[in-house]
C-alpha positions as CSV (number, residue, x, y, z in Angstrom):
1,X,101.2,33.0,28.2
2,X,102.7,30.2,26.3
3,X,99.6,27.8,27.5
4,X,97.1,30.4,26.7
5,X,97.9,30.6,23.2
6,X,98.4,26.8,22.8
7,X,94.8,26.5,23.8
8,X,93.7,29.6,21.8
9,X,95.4,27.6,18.8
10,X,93.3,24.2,19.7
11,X,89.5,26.1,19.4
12,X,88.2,24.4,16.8
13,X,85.6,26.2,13.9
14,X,81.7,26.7,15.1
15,X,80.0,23.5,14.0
16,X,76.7,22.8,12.1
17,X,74.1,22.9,15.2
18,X,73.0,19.8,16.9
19,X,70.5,18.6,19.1
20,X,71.7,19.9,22.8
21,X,70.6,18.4,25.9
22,X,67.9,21.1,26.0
23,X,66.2,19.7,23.7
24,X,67.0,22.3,20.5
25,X,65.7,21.4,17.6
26,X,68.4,20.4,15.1
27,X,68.7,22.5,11.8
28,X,69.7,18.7,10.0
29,X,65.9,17.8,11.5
30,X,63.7,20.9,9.9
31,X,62.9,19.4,6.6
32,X,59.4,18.2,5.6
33,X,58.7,15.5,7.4
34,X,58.1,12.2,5.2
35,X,57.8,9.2,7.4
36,X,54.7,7.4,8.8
37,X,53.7,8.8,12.5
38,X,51.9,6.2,15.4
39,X,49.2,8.5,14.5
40,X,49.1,8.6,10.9
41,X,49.1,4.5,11.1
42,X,45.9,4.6,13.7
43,X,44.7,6.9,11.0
44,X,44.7,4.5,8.5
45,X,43.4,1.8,10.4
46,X,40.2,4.3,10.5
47,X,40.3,5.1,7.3
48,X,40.0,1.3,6.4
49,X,37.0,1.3,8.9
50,X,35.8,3.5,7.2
51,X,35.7,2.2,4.0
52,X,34.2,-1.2,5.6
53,X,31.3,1.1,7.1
54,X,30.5,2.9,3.8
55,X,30.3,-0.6,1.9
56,X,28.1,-2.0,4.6
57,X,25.6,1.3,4.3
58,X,25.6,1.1,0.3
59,X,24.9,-3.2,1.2
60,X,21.7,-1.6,2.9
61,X,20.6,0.8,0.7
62,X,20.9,-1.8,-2.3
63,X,18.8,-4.1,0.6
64,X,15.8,-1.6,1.2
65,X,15.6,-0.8,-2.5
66,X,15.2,-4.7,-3.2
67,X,12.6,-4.6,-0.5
68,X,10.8,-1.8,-1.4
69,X,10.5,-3.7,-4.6
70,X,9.3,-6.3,-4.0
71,X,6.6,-5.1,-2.1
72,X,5.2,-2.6,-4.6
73,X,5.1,-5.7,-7.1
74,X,3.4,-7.6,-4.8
75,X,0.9,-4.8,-3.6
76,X,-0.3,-4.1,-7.4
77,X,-0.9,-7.7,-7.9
78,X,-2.9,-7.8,-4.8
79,X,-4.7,-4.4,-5.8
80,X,-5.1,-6.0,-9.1
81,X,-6.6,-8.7,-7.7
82,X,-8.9,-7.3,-5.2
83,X,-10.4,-4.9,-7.9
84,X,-11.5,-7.6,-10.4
85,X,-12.9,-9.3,-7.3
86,X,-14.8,-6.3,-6.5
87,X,-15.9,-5.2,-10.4
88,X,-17.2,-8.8,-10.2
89,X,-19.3,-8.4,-7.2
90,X,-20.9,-5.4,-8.5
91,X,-22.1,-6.3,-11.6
92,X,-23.3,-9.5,-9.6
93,X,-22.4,-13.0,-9.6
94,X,-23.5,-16.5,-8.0
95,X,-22.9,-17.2,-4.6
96,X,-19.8,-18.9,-3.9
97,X,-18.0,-18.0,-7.7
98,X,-15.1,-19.9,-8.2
99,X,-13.5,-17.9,-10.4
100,X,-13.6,-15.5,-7.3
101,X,-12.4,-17.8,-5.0
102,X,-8.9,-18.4,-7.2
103,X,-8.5,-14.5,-7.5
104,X,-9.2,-14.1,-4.0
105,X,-6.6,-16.8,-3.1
106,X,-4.5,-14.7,-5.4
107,X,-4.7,-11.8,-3.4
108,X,-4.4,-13.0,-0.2
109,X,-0.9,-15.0,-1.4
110,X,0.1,-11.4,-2.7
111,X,-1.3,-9.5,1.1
112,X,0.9,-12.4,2.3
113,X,3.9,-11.6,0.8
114,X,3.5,-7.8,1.6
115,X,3.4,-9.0,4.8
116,X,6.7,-10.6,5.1
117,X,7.8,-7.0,4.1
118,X,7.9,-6.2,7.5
119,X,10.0,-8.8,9.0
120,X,12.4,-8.0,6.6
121,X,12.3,-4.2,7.0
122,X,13.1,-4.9,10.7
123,X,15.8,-6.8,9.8
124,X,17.2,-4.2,8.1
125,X,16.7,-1.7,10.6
126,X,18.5,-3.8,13.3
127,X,21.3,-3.8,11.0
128,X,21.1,-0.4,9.9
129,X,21.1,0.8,13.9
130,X,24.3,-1.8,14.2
131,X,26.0,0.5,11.7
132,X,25.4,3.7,13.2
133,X,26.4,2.6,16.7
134,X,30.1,1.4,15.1
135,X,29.7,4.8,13.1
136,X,29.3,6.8,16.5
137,X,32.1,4.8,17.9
138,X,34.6,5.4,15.4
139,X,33.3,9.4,15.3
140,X,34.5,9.1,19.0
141,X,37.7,7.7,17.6
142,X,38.5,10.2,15.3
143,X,37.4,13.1,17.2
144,X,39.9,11.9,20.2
145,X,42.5,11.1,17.9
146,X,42.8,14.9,17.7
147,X,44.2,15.1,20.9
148,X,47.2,12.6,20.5
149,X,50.3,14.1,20.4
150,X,53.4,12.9,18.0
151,X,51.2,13.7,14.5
152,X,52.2,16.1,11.9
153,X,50.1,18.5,10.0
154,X,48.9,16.4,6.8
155,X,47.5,13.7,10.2
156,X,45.0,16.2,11.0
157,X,44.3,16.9,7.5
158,X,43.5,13.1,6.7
159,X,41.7,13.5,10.0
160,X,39.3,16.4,9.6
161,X,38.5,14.2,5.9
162,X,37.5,11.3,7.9
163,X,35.8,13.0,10.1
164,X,33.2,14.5,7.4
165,X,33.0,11.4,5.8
166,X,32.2,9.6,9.0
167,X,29.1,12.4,9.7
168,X,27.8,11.6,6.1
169,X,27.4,7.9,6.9
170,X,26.0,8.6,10.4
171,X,23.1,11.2,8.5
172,X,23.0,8.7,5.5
173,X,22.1,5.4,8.3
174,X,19.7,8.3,10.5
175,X,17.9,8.7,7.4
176,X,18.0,4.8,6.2
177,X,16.5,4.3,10.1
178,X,13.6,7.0,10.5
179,X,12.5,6.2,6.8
180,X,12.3,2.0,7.8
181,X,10.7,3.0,10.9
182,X,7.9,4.9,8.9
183,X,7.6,1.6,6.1
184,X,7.2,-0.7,8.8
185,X,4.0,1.7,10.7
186,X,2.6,2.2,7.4
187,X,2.9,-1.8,6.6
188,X,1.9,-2.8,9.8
189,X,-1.6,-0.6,9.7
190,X,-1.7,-1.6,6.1
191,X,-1.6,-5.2,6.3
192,X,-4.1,-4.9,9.4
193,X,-6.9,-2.9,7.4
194,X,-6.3,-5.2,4.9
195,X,-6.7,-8.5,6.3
196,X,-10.1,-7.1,7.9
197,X,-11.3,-6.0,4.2
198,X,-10.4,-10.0,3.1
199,X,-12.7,-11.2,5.2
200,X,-15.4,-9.1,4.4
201,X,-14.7,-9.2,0.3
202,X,-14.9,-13.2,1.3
203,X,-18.2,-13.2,3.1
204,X,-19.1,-11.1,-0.2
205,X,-17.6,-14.1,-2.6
206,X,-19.7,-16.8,-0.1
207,X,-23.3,-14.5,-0.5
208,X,-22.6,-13.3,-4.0
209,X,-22.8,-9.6,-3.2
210,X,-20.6,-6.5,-2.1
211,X,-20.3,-5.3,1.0
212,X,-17.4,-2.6,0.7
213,X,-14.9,-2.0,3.3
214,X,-14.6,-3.5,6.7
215,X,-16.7,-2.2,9.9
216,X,-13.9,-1.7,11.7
217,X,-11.7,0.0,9.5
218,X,-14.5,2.3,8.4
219,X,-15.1,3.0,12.0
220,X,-11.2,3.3,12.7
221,X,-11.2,5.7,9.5
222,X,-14.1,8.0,11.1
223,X,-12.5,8.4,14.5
224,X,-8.8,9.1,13.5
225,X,-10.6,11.5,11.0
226,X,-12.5,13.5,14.2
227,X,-9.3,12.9,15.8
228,X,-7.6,14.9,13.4
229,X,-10.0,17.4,13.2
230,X,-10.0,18.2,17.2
231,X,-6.3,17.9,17.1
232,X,-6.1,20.8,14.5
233,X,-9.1,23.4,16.1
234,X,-5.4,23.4,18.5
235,X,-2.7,26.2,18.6
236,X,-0.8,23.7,20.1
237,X,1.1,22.5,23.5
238,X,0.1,25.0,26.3
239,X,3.9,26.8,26.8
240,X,2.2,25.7,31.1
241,X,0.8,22.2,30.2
242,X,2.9,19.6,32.7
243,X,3.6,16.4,30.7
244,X,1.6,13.3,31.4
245,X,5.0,10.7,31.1
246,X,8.5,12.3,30.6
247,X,10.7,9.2,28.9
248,X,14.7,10.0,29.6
249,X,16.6,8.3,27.0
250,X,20.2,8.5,29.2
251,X,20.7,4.8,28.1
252,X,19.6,1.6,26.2
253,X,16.5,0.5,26.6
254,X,15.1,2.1,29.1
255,X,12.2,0.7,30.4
256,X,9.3,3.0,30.3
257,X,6.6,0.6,28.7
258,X,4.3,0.0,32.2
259,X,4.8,3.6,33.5
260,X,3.4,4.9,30.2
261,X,0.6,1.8,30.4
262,X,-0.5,2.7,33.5
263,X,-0.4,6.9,33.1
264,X,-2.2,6.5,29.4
265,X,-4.9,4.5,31.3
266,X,-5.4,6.3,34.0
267,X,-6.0,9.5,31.4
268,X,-8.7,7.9,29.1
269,X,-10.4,6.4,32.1
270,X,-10.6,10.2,32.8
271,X,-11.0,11.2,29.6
272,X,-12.1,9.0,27.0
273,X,-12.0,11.2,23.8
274,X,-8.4,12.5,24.9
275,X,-5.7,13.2,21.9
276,X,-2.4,13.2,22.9
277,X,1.0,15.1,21.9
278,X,4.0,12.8,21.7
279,X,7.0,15.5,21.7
280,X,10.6,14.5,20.9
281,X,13.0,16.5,22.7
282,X,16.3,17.0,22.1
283,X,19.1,18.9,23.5
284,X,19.8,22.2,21.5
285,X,23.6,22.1,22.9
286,X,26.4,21.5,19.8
287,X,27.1,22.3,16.4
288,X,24.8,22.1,13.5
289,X,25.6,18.2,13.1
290,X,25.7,16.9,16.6
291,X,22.1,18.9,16.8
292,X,20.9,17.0,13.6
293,X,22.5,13.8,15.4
294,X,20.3,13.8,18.3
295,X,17.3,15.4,16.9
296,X,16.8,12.4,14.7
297,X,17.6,10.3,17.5
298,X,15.2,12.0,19.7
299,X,12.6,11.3,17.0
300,X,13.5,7.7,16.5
301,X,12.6,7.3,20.6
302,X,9.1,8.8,19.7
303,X,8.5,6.6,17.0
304,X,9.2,4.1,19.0
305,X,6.8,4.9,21.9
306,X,4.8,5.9,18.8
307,X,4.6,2.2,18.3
308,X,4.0,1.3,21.8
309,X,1.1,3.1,22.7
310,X,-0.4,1.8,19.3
311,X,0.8,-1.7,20.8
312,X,-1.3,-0.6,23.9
313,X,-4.3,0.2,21.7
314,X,-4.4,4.2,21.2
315,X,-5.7,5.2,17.7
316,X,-2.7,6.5,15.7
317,X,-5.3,9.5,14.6
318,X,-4.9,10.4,18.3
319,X,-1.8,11.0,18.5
320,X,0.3,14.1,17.7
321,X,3.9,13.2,16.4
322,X,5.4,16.6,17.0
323,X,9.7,18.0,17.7
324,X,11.2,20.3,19.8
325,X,14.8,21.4,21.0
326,X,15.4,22.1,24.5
327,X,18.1,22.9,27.2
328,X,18.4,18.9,28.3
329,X,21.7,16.8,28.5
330,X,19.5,14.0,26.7
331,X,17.5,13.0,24.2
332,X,13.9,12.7,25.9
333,X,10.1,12.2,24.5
334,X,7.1,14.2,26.6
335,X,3.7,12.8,26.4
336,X,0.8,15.3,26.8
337,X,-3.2,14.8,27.0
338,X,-5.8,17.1,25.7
């Protein structure tokens, strides 16, 4: 009895809790938690990448609009140009005019530097597409960095803010890329025309007279016009018309350039007044941004074999640039004949 009580008199007072081998949480432990987590350092390693990535997209912009400048400068001097040479010719002058000759000159120094537009534009874009692939890549990041464990609340908080900034520079570069794409087919059929109208407004300088506009571009004009015309009398793709050349963009370059040679010539040997319908398709799987994502992506792929059938020699007019959203794990462009 003695040792009972002896014992009874050694239990000691219930203690503060501590962490037990089980793993309880310790009361000492449940305050705010104020440190710097694994995560919330990789976090702001992103955040710094970030930061680099919008600089580098602003860099751009500030690029294009220098660009663009410079081109409309040098496209009203070459206008300017061109016009006086052409007032002259129709109120007549002597053969071979000098004065005509130094404007000409003028104008084709000005064509020249629109010209160097392009080279610049694609430049830009290969930048611009450099950005968006480290854009995607660090969208990757972030969105896996969801999954790591060890972070506290205000972790996914800075996450779900880099996240949105991160889609704002992938839509700002998508934009930057489909709007350089456009510049350089516009400058590229500019340029073209206009060469081919400096050589006829020369022939007028040499004979003293004016002869308007290029043969070839008037004819070029007429049959993209008819084109245009035959294209619209059309409700549209057939919802049973079979694709002439389906183009599956499941990785980089893919090379589809003599498969779509050889199928586009085989149809205008069959039909030589066919228009085409160039469709980009793009999987309709995802949320509203991820469905942007690859819908401008899908149309960046159609420009591009946009460019290469003109490349091949099909009319622009003759071709239908036209979107659609469909149940497809990748981006892909369909190529129909009318």
């Amino acid at each position: 009895t003695g040792s009972a009580a002896q014992g009874t008199n050694q239990t000691t007072a219930p203690t503060a809790m501590t962490l037990s081998d089980a793993g309880t949480v310790s009361a000492e432990r449940t305050a705010v938690y104020n440190g710097t987590t694994a995560v919330g350092e990789r976090i702001a390693q992103m955040e710094r990448d970030l930061n680099q990535l919008t600089a580098n997209v602003s860099e751009l912009k500030s690029q294009l609009n220098a660009i663009r400048g410079n081109s409309a400068a040098s496209a009203t001097a070459y206008h300017t140009a061109k016009a006086d040479i052409t007032s002259r010719l129709q109120l007549g002058t002597t053969p071979g005019n000098p004065i005509l000759v130094d404007q000409w000159n003028q104008a084709q120094t000005s064509l020249a530097t629109v010209e160097q537009t392009i080279p610049a534009l694609s430049s830009l874009h290969s930048k611009a597409s450099d950005e968006a692939a480290f854009g995607k890549f660090l969208l990757s990041t972030v969105q896996a960095t969801y999954g790591l464990s060890g972070a506290v609340d205000e972790d996914h908080a800075r996450l779900r803010i880099l996240e949105d900034s991160v889609y704002q520079s992938l839509v700002d570069l998508d934009r930057m890329l489909t709007s350089v794409t456009q510049e350089i087919n516009r400058h590229n059929l500019y340029v073209s025309n206009e060469r081919q109208n400096m050589t006829t407004l020369a022939l007028g300088i040499k004979n003293g007279e004016l002869y308007g506009t290029n043969i070839a571009s008037r004819s070029f004009a007429l049959v993209e016009a008819a084109a245009a015309s035959q294209a619209s009398s059309s409700a549209g793709i057939s919802p049973n018309a079979e694709p002439l050349v389906i183009i599956r963009f499941d990785r980089d370059n893919v090379p589809y350039q003599q498969a779509l040679y050889n199928a586009v010539s085989q149809a205008l040997t069959a039909k030589p007044d066919a228009v085409f319908d160039l469709v980009a398709v793009s999987p309709n799987g995802g949320n509203a941004a991820q469905v942007a994502l690859n819908g401008s992506a899908a149309r960046r792929n159609a420009e591009d074999v946009l460019r290469t059938l003109t490349d091949m020699g099909v009319q622009p007019g003759r071709i239908n640039l036209l979107a659609d959203t469909r149940n497809t794990a990748q981006n892909e462009v369909h190529l129909y004949v009318r």
